[in-house]
mmCIF file of C-alpha atoms in Angstrom:
data_model
loop_
_atom_site.group_PDB
_atom_site.id
_atom_site.type_symbol
_atom_site.label_atom_id
_atom_site.label_comp_id
_atom_site.label_asym_id
_atom_site.label_seq_id
_atom_site.Cartn_x
_atom_site.Cartn_y
_atom_site.Cartn_z
ATOM 1 C CA UNK A 1 28.619 -64.651 -48.339
ATOM 2 C CA UNK A 2 25.345 -66.748 -47.570
ATOM 3 C CA UNK A 3 23.489 -66.144 -44.450
ATOM 4 C CA UNK A 4 21.298 -68.958 -43.115
ATOM 5 C CA UNK A 5 18.613 -68.149 -40.668
ATOM 6 C CA UNK A 6 19.447 -70.819 -37.952
ATOM 7 C CA UNK A 7 17.532 -69.495 -34.638
ATOM 8 C CA UNK A 8 14.440 -67.373 -34.330
ATOM 9 C CA UNK A 9 13.876 -66.151 -30.983
ATOM 10 C CA UNK A 10 10.341 -65.056 -30.234
ATOM 11 C CA UNK A 11 8.862 -63.044 -27.519
ATOM 12 C CA UNK A 12 6.074 -65.113 -27.530
ATOM 13 C CA UNK A 13 4.494 -62.842 -24.520
ATOM 14 C CA UNK A 14 5.066 -60.032 -22.686
ATOM 15 C CA UNK A 15 3.620 -61.256 -19.344
ATOM 16 C CA UNK A 16 6.001 -62.412 -16.570
ATOM 17 C CA UNK A 17 5.603 -63.678 -13.095
ATOM 18 C CA UNK A 18 9.232 -62.469 -12.099
ATOM 19 C CA UNK A 19 10.770 -59.117 -11.969
ATOM 20 C CA UNK A 20 14.611 -59.603 -13.320
ATOM 21 C CA UNK A 21 17.007 -56.738 -12.836
ATOM 22 C CA UNK A 22 18.260 -57.264 -16.244
ATOM 23 C CA UNK A 23 15.376 -57.543 -18.492
ATOM 24 C CA UNK A 24 15.217 -56.171 -21.529
ATOM 25 C CA UNK A 25 11.472 -54.745 -20.839
ATOM 26 C CA UNK A 26 11.404 -51.367 -19.127
ATOM 27 C CA UNK A 27 7.579 -51.242 -19.797
ATOM 28 C CA UNK A 28 4.764 -52.887 -17.521
ATOM 29 C CA UNK A 29 4.506 -56.357 -18.486
ATOM 30 C CA UNK A 30 0.503 -56.829 -17.916
ATOM 31 C CA UNK A 31 0.145 -53.662 -19.865
ATOM 32 C CA UNK A 32 2.247 -54.541 -22.701
ATOM 33 C CA UNK A 33 0.689 -57.896 -22.668
ATOM 34 C CA UNK A 34 -2.348 -56.667 -24.803
ATOM 35 C CA UNK A 35 -0.394 -55.898 -27.795
ATOM 36 C CA UNK A 36 0.726 -59.649 -28.013
ATOM 37 C CA UNK A 37 0.399 -61.393 -31.312
ATOM 38 C CA UNK A 38 -2.773 -63.067 -31.711
ATOM 39 C CA UNK A 39 -2.739 -67.116 -32.412
ATOM 40 C CA UNK A 40 -3.383 -66.643 -36.097
ATOM 41 C CA UNK A 41 -0.905 -63.850 -36.127
ATOM 42 C CA UNK A 42 1.881 -66.262 -34.565
ATOM 43 C CA UNK A 43 1.128 -68.861 -36.684
ATOM 44 C CA UNK A 44 1.561 -66.710 -39.729
ATOM 45 C CA UNK A 45 5.060 -66.307 -38.238
ATOM 46 C CA UNK A 46 5.773 -69.971 -37.329
ATOM 47 C CA UNK A 47 4.914 -70.442 -40.829
ATOM 48 C CA UNK A 48 7.150 -67.612 -42.367
ATOM 49 C CA UNK A 49 10.062 -69.031 -40.385
ATOM 50 C CA UNK A 50 9.548 -72.777 -42.005
ATOM 51 C CA UNK A 51 9.705 -70.929 -45.451
ATOM 52 C CA UNK A 52 13.214 -69.733 -44.708
ATOM 53 C CA UNK A 53 14.731 -73.254 -43.997
ATOM 54 C CA UNK A 54 14.644 -75.202 -40.829
ATOM 55 C CA UNK A 55 15.924 -72.326 -38.129
ATOM 56 C CA UNK A 56 15.151 -73.614 -34.266
ATOM 57 C CA UNK A 57 12.056 -71.901 -33.180
ATOM 58 C CA UNK A 58 12.641 -70.450 -29.734
ATOM 59 C CA UNK A 59 9.391 -69.711 -27.387
ATOM 60 C CA UNK A 60 10.640 -67.084 -25.080
ATOM 61 C CA UNK A 61 9.045 -64.224 -23.419
ATOM 62 C CA UNK A 62 8.353 -63.155 -20.822
ATOM 63 C CA UNK A 63 7.324 -66.328 -19.293
ATOM 64 C CA UNK A 64 5.923 -68.330 -22.469
ATOM 65 C CA UNK A 65 3.739 -70.754 -20.223
ATOM 66 C CA UNK A 66 1.593 -67.737 -19.415
ATOM 67 C CA UNK A 67 0.322 -67.920 -23.325
ATOM 68 C CA UNK A 68 -2.675 -70.193 -23.178
ATOM 69 C CA UNK A 69 -2.015 -71.286 -26.817
ATOM 70 C CA UNK A 70 1.741 -72.378 -26.252
ATOM 71 C CA UNK A 71 1.237 -75.927 -27.108
ATOM 72 C CA UNK A 72 -0.837 -75.697 -30.017
ATOM 73 C CA UNK A 73 1.706 -73.306 -31.275
ATOM 74 C CA UNK A 74 4.461 -75.492 -30.656
ATOM 75 C CA UNK A 75 2.519 -78.664 -32.112
ATOM 76 C CA UNK A 76 2.337 -76.296 -35.159
ATOM 77 C CA UNK A 77 5.869 -75.453 -35.393
ATOM 78 C CA UNK A 78 6.603 -79.285 -35.467
ATOM 79 C CA UNK A 79 4.088 -80.232 -37.963
ATOM 80 C CA UNK A 80 6.153 -78.108 -40.134
ATOM 81 C CA UNK A 81 9.364 -79.566 -39.370
ATOM 82 C CA UNK A 82 10.982 -76.757 -37.389
ATOM 83 C CA UNK A 83 12.658 -77.722 -34.305
ATOM 84 C CA UNK A 84 11.793 -75.749 -31.234
ATOM 85 C CA UNK A 85 13.142 -74.968 -28.209
ATOM 86 C CA UNK A 86 11.530 -73.574 -24.893
ATOM 87 C CA UNK A 87 12.794 -71.007 -22.825
ATOM 88 C CA UNK A 88 11.386 -70.317 -19.354
ATOM 89 C CA UNK A 89 11.688 -69.700 -15.533
ATOM 90 C CA UNK A 90 10.574 -72.693 -14.378
ATOM 91 C CA UNK A 91 8.648 -71.370 -11.589
ATOM 92 C CA UNK A 92 5.320 -72.141 -12.947
ATOM 93 C CA UNK A 93 5.974 -75.999 -13.681
ATOM 94 C CA UNK A 94 4.277 -78.678 -11.881
ATOM 95 C CA UNK A 95 4.719 -82.395 -13.037
ATOM 96 C CA UNK A 96 1.563 -82.401 -15.077
ATOM 97 C CA UNK A 97 2.809 -79.379 -16.874
ATOM 98 C CA UNK A 98 6.179 -80.863 -17.225
ATOM 99 C CA UNK A 99 4.482 -83.769 -19.047
ATOM 100 C CA UNK A 100 2.753 -81.413 -21.485
ATOM 101 C CA UNK A 101 5.875 -79.811 -22.009
ATOM 102 C CA UNK A 102 7.746 -83.280 -22.811
ATOM 103 C CA UNK A 103 5.062 -84.052 -24.922
ATOM 104 C CA UNK A 104 5.454 -81.119 -27.048
ATOM 105 C CA UNK A 105 9.196 -82.771 -27.880
ATOM 106 C CA UNK A 106 10.795 -79.452 -27.612
ATOM 107 C CA UNK A 107 14.578 -80.425 -28.361
ATOM 108 C CA UNK A 108 15.493 -77.921 -25.655
ATOM 109 C CA UNK A 109 13.748 -76.430 -22.254
ATOM 110 C CA UNK A 110 16.199 -73.782 -21.173
ATOM 111 C CA UNK A 111 15.997 -72.859 -17.300
ATOM 112 C CA UNK A 112 17.324 -69.589 -15.980
ATOM 113 C CA UNK A 113 19.363 -69.933 -13.250
ATOM 114 C CA UNK A 114 21.360 -66.673 -12.167
ATOM 115 C CA UNK A 115 23.067 -67.750 -9.083
ATOM 116 C CA UNK A 116 23.999 -71.204 -7.381
ATOM 117 C CA UNK A 117 22.032 -70.480 -4.505
ATOM 118 C CA UNK A 118 18.708 -68.736 -3.169
ATOM 119 C CA UNK A 119 19.749 -65.376 -2.212
ATOM 120 C CA UNK A 120 21.795 -64.718 -5.119
ATOM 121 C CA UNK A 121 19.475 -66.061 -7.986
ATOM 122 C CA UNK A 122 16.132 -64.262 -5.957
ATOM 123 C CA UNK A 123 17.901 -60.900 -5.561
ATOM 124 C CA UNK A 124 18.493 -61.035 -9.438
ATOM 125 C CA UNK A 125 15.107 -62.383 -10.079
ATOM 126 C CA UNK A 126 13.286 -59.980 -7.921
ATOM 127 C CA UNK A 127 10.938 -62.505 -6.405
ATOM 128 C CA UNK A 128 11.886 -64.339 -2.939
ATOM 129 C CA UNK A 129 11.423 -68.124 -3.448
ATOM 130 C CA UNK A 130 11.533 -68.246 -7.269
ATOM 131 C CA UNK A 131 14.757 -69.873 -6.913
ATOM 132 C CA UNK A 132 13.333 -72.973 -4.881
ATOM 133 C CA UNK A 133 10.269 -73.049 -7.477
ATOM 134 C CA UNK A 134 12.607 -73.523 -10.305
ATOM 135 C CA UNK A 135 14.652 -76.245 -8.958
ATOM 136 C CA UNK A 136 11.151 -77.625 -8.538
ATOM 137 C CA UNK A 137 10.359 -76.941 -12.155
ATOM 138 C CA UNK A 138 13.274 -78.626 -13.112
ATOM 139 C CA UNK A 139 13.197 -81.649 -11.208
ATOM 140 C CA UNK A 140 9.345 -82.008 -12.810
ATOM 141 C CA UNK A 141 10.952 -81.415 -16.056
ATOM 142 C CA UNK A 142 13.237 -84.246 -15.714
ATOM 143 C CA UNK A 143 11.168 -86.641 -14.331
ATOM 144 C CA UNK A 144 9.016 -85.972 -17.677
ATOM 145 C CA UNK A 145 12.311 -86.823 -20.031
ATOM 146 C CA UNK A 146 13.053 -83.341 -20.985
ATOM 147 C CA UNK A 147 16.458 -82.186 -22.164
ATOM 148 C CA UNK A 148 17.270 -79.629 -19.861
ATOM 149 C CA UNK A 149 19.565 -76.578 -20.571
ATOM 150 C CA UNK A 150 20.865 -73.865 -17.573
ATOM 151 C CA UNK A 151 20.850 -70.128 -18.655
ATOM 152 C CA UNK A 152 23.081 -67.926 -16.867
ATOM 153 C CA UNK A 153 23.561 -64.458 -16.969
ATOM 154 C CA UNK A 154 26.797 -63.648 -15.827
ATOM 155 C CA UNK A 155 27.353 -59.952 -13.958
ATOM 156 C CA UNK A 156 29.489 -59.133 -11.102
ATOM 157 C CA UNK A 157 26.923 -60.396 -8.339
ATOM 158 C CA UNK A 158 27.605 -64.313 -9.495
ATOM 159 C CA UNK A 159 30.545 -64.006 -11.586
ATOM 160 C CA UNK A 160 32.771 -66.021 -8.466
ATOM 161 C CA UNK A 161 30.104 -68.879 -8.470
ATOM 162 C CA UNK A 162 30.645 -70.028 -12.003
ATOM 163 C CA UNK A 163 32.323 -73.420 -10.397
ATOM 164 C CA UNK A 164 29.235 -73.421 -8.271
ATOM 165 C CA UNK A 165 26.843 -73.084 -11.055
ATOM 166 C CA UNK A 166 28.681 -75.570 -13.277
ATOM 167 C CA UNK A 167 28.209 -78.171 -10.659
ATOM 168 C CA UNK A 168 24.787 -77.044 -10.260
ATOM 169 C CA UNK A 169 23.704 -77.788 -13.546
ATOM 170 C CA UNK A 170 25.456 -81.024 -13.511
ATOM 171 C CA UNK A 171 23.753 -82.148 -10.321
ATOM 172 C CA UNK A 172 20.229 -81.056 -11.873
ATOM 173 C CA UNK A 173 21.073 -83.540 -15.168
ATOM 174 C CA UNK A 174 21.249 -80.796 -17.362
ATOM 175 C CA UNK A 175 22.925 -81.334 -20.951
ATOM 176 C CA UNK A 176 24.280 -77.547 -21.121
ATOM 177 C CA UNK A 177 25.224 -74.573 -19.397
ATOM 178 C CA UNK A 178 24.991 -71.471 -21.822
ATOM 179 C CA UNK A 179 26.460 -68.418 -20.096
ATOM 180 C CA UNK A 180 24.957 -65.001 -21.167
ATOM 181 C CA UNK A 181 27.011 -62.037 -20.599
ATOM 182 C CA UNK A 182 25.088 -58.982 -19.457
ATOM 183 C CA UNK A 183 24.226 -56.559 -22.069
ATOM 184 C CA UNK A 184 22.824 -53.352 -20.655
ATOM 185 C CA UNK A 185 19.730 -52.730 -22.405
ATOM 186 C CA UNK A 186 16.160 -52.389 -20.898
ATOM 187 C CA UNK A 187 16.275 -52.548 -17.202
ATOM 188 C CA UNK A 188 19.929 -53.789 -17.432
ATOM 189 C CA UNK A 189 20.942 -50.593 -18.571
ATOM 190 C CA UNK A 190 19.745 -49.048 -15.260
ATOM 191 C CA UNK A 191 22.024 -51.498 -13.024
ATOM 192 C CA UNK A 192 24.880 -49.520 -11.455
ATOM 193 C CA UNK A 193 28.297 -49.780 -13.080
ATOM 194 C CA UNK A 194 29.339 -52.011 -10.503
ATOM 195 C CA UNK A 195 27.173 -54.976 -11.630
ATOM 196 C CA UNK A 196 28.892 -54.810 -15.132
ATOM 197 C CA UNK A 197 31.788 -56.836 -15.545
ATOM 198 C CA UNK A 198 35.267 -55.112 -16.240
ATOM 199 C CA UNK A 199 37.140 -55.683 -19.540
ATOM 200 C CA UNK A 200 39.493 -57.979 -17.062
ATOM 201 C CA UNK A 201 36.724 -59.839 -15.649
ATOM 202 C CA UNK A 202 35.096 -60.700 -18.684
ATOM 203 C CA UNK A 203 38.422 -61.915 -20.181
ATOM 204 C CA UNK A 204 38.607 -64.250 -17.047
ATOM 205 C CA UNK A 205 34.998 -65.593 -17.912
ATOM 206 C CA UNK A 206 35.890 -66.269 -21.340
ATOM 207 C CA UNK A 207 39.243 -68.243 -20.143
ATOM 208 C CA UNK A 208 37.420 -70.225 -17.687
ATOM 209 C CA UNK A 209 34.781 -71.281 -20.165
ATOM 210 C CA UNK A 210 37.867 -72.469 -22.338
ATOM 211 C CA UNK A 211 39.343 -73.984 -19.232
ATOM 212 C CA UNK A 212 36.630 -76.041 -18.696
ATOM 213 C CA UNK A 213 35.969 -76.956 -22.482
ATOM 214 C CA UNK A 214 39.709 -78.129 -22.635
ATOM 215 C CA UNK A 215 39.227 -80.393 -19.332
ATOM 216 C CA UNK A 216 36.719 -82.934 -21.302
ATOM 217 C CA UNK A 217 33.822 -82.454 -19.179
ATOM 218 C CA UNK A 218 30.787 -84.010 -20.611
ATOM 219 C CA UNK A 219 28.145 -80.860 -20.196
ATOM 220 C CA UNK A 220 27.944 -78.634 -23.135
ATOM 221 C CA UNK A 221 29.337 -75.232 -21.783
ATOM 222 C CA UNK A 222 28.976 -72.182 -24.453
ATOM 223 C CA UNK A 223 29.659 -68.228 -23.855
ATOM 224 C CA UNK A 224 26.911 -66.278 -25.598
ATOM 225 C CA UNK A 225 26.594 -62.734 -25.906
ATOM 226 C CA UNK A 226 30.376 -63.086 -25.826
ATOM 227 C CA UNK A 227 31.709 -63.225 -29.115
ATOM 228 C CA UNK A 228 35.300 -62.613 -27.719
ATOM 229 C CA UNK A 229 35.144 -66.227 -26.631
ATOM 230 C CA UNK A 230 36.228 -67.018 -30.296
ATOM 231 C CA UNK A 231 39.589 -64.911 -30.245
ATOM 232 C CA UNK A 232 40.613 -66.384 -26.996
ATOM 233 C CA UNK A 233 39.970 -69.734 -28.183
ATOM 234 C CA UNK A 234 41.635 -69.376 -31.237
ATOM 235 C CA UNK A 235 44.883 -67.795 -29.353
ATOM 236 C CA UNK A 236 44.944 -70.852 -27.561
ATOM 237 C CA UNK A 237 45.051 -73.041 -30.392
ATOM 238 C CA UNK A 238 41.460 -74.525 -29.783
ATOM 239 C CA UNK A 239 39.198 -75.522 -32.967
ATOM 240 C CA UNK A 240 36.334 -72.752 -33.222
ATOM 241 C CA UNK A 241 35.429 -74.383 -36.338
ATOM 242 C CA UNK A 242 33.282 -72.075 -38.930
ATOM 243 C CA UNK A 243 31.336 -70.250 -36.036
ATOM 244 C CA UNK A 244 31.378 -66.682 -35.179
ATOM 245 C CA UNK A 245 31.030 -64.837 -32.022
ATOM 246 C CA UNK A 246 28.309 -62.258 -32.720
ATOM 247 C CA UNK A 247 25.439 -63.655 -34.712
ATOM 248 C CA UNK A 248 22.613 -60.664 -34.879
ATOM 249 C CA UNK A 249 21.360 -60.253 -38.186
ATOM 250 C CA UNK A 250 23.654 -63.140 -39.394
ATOM 251 C CA UNK A 251 21.823 -66.480 -38.319
ATOM 252 C CA UNK A 252 19.507 -64.802 -35.760
ATOM 253 C CA UNK A 253 16.353 -62.947 -35.405
ATOM 254 C CA UNK A 254 14.497 -61.886 -32.385
ATOM 255 C CA UNK A 255 10.675 -61.525 -32.882
ATOM 256 C CA UNK A 256 8.970 -59.311 -30.281
ATOM 257 C CA UNK A 257 6.003 -60.052 -28.908
ATOM 258 C CA UNK A 258 3.854 -57.603 -30.965
ATOM 259 C CA UNK A 259 5.812 -58.623 -34.006
ATOM 260 C CA UNK A 260 8.636 -56.008 -34.139
ATOM 261 C CA UNK A 261 11.874 -58.158 -35.813
ATOM 262 C CA UNK A 262 15.349 -57.298 -34.386
ATOM 263 C CA UNK A 263 18.788 -58.705 -35.105
ATOM 264 C CA UNK A 264 18.725 -59.965 -31.650
ATOM 265 C CA UNK A 265 17.151 -59.220 -28.668
ATOM 266 C CA UNK A 266 19.531 -57.215 -26.818
ATOM 267 C CA UNK A 267 20.039 -55.017 -30.020
ATOM 268 C CA UNK A 268 16.798 -52.623 -30.176
ATOM 269 C CA UNK A 269 16.965 -51.665 -34.307
ATOM 270 C CA UNK A 270 13.849 -52.201 -35.606
ATOM 271 C CA UNK A 271 14.214 -54.013 -39.215
ATOM 272 C CA UNK A 272 10.347 -54.069 -39.366
ATOM 273 C CA UNK A 273 7.224 -55.969 -38.147
ATOM 274 C CA UNK A 274 5.691 -59.134 -39.281
ATOM 275 C CA UNK A 275 2.266 -57.464 -39.097
ATOM 276 C CA UNK A 276 2.814 -55.558 -41.807
ATOM 277 C CA UNK A 277 5.459 -57.970 -44.073
ATOM 278 C CA UNK A 278 6.610 -61.651 -43.903
ATOM 279 C CA UNK A 279 9.421 -62.770 -41.624
ATOM 280 C CA UNK A 280 11.092 -63.928 -45.045
ATOM 281 C CA UNK A 281 11.132 -60.109 -46.962
ATOM 282 C CA UNK A 282 12.364 -58.616 -43.530
ATOM 283 C CA UNK A 283 15.283 -61.345 -43.252
ATOM 284 C CA UNK A 284 16.011 -60.774 -47.018
ATOM 285 C CA UNK A 285 15.691 -57.124 -47.468
ATOM 286 C CA UNK A 286 15.987 -55.487 -44.146
ATOM 287 C CA UNK A 287 18.951 -52.522 -44.570
ATOM 288 C CA UNK A 288 20.381 -53.370 -41.109
ATOM 289 C CA UNK A 289 20.677 -56.479 -41.564
ATOM 290 C CA UNK A 290 22.579 -56.011 -44.695
ATOM 291 C CA UNK A 291 25.113 -53.778 -42.795
ATOM 292 C CA UNK A 292 25.704 -55.940 -40.068
ATOM 293 C CA UNK A 293 26.702 -58.964 -42.729
ATOM 294 C CA UNK A 294 29.450 -56.705 -44.163
ATOM 295 C CA UNK A 295 32.442 -56.785 -41.971
ATOM 296 C CA UNK A 296 34.057 -54.168 -43.654
ATOM 297 C CA UNK A 297 31.787 -51.458 -41.876
ATOM 298 C CA UNK A 298 33.081 -52.468 -38.418
ATOM 299 C CA UNK A 299 34.856 -49.284 -36.782
ATOM 300 C CA UNK A 300 37.462 -48.901 -34.226
ATOM 301 C CA UNK A 301 39.341 -51.575 -33.042
ATOM 302 C CA UNK A 302 36.928 -54.558 -33.871
ATOM 303 C CA UNK A 303 37.095 -53.328 -37.325
ATOM 304 C CA UNK A 304 40.974 -53.465 -37.380
ATOM 305 C CA UNK A 305 41.208 -56.839 -35.586
ATOM 306 C CA UNK A 306 42.766 -59.806 -37.048
ATOM 307 C CA UNK A 307 39.554 -62.003 -35.673
ATOM 308 C CA UNK A 308 36.929 -59.587 -36.867
ATOM 309 C CA UNK A 309 35.639 -62.769 -39.024
ATOM 310 C CA UNK A 310 35.121 -64.904 -36.165
ATOM 311 C CA UNK A 311 34.218 -62.495 -33.517
ATOM 312 C CA UNK A 312 33.031 -59.097 -34.580
ATOM 313 C CA UNK A 313 32.503 -58.075 -31.076
ATOM 314 C CA UNK A 314 28.832 -57.613 -29.168
ATOM 315 C CA UNK A 315 26.741 -55.141 -31.941
ATOM 316 C CA UNK A 316 24.060 -54.407 -28.934
ATOM 317 C CA UNK A 317 26.835 -53.782 -26.448
ATOM 318 C CA UNK A 318 28.507 -51.102 -28.882
ATOM 319 C CA UNK A 319 25.243 -49.898 -29.329
ATOM 320 C CA UNK A 320 24.123 -49.349 -25.673
ATOM 321 C CA UNK A 321 27.798 -47.752 -25.229
ATOM 322 C CA UNK A 322 27.382 -45.503 -28.241
ATOM 323 C CA UNK A 323 24.180 -45.391 -29.974
ATOM 324 C CA UNK A 324 26.569 -46.912 -33.277
ATOM 325 C CA UNK A 325 26.061 -50.456 -33.908
ATOM 326 C CA UNK A 326 28.913 -50.961 -35.721
ATOM 327 C CA UNK A 327 31.170 -49.184 -33.094
ATOM 328 C CA UNK A 328 33.923 -51.347 -31.118
ATOM 329 C CA UNK A 329 32.828 -53.464 -28.156
ATOM 330 C CA UNK A 330 33.461 -51.855 -24.964
ATOM 331 C CA UNK A 331 34.163 -54.958 -23.157
ATOM 332 C CA UNK A 332 37.291 -56.099 -25.322
ATOM 333 C CA UNK A 333 40.322 -53.323 -25.239
#
């Protein structure tokens, strides 16, 4: 099977102005930021990604707008024919900055909203007032003509707000709403068990997504870090095409702020460092990525499941629970 790189998520900086309870980082952002890739190193990463194909290159973080060279790097990626996206908390964005972002021609600008109201979002993001600042940033982005995507991390704190979050995304003029089911890594591993979705609650979220999709509403809706969506959708007779649930190492990689390459941002298995080897070599030669591409290595109920070819279970969630990235996904029973 041919595995084509479709998405490169780059943690462009460890710096961030928020303190999210689910962050994949456990070290101090400001201290870690001293090891961020330099501009020249980032250019090398972008050029290496472009040599593999035309993956979407996602500027993430931390908060990517805290890098002084983000516009230069975005323009360089575009000059090489790479589609780009920006993942931001939007709290730093005013009208002039929104114009710069629109000028960089990102295909999408995703903004994280983890609640339908200020109290829910601010509690999760760790800074009072950040919901209102994000909404103001979103308004500036829409005024500048940016294509807006809302990202929401789903836990027990907001799972009952899905309808309200959906309506909010529509009202804000978003073209897409992507739901990220919490993976317990970094600070997220320290969340009380009560914050984690139960398998039954997770299943209800997946059916909620399918219900919305079948209703024909215009907003693009996706369940991310939720590969069992494909099992649920297939059982309901929905067309899932040739997609697969867990894409870690199959068509996605995550590159950390200091150049470490992981199968995804939630699976802390170091496949190499771009300061030592080009990304294309790591993508081609990593034994860990080769293992993830061999579905026959899946264990437990994931290995025995008739849907392993379109689902595969979340490898990051399995690793967090067991230390074995080929184990069964504990959220699917």
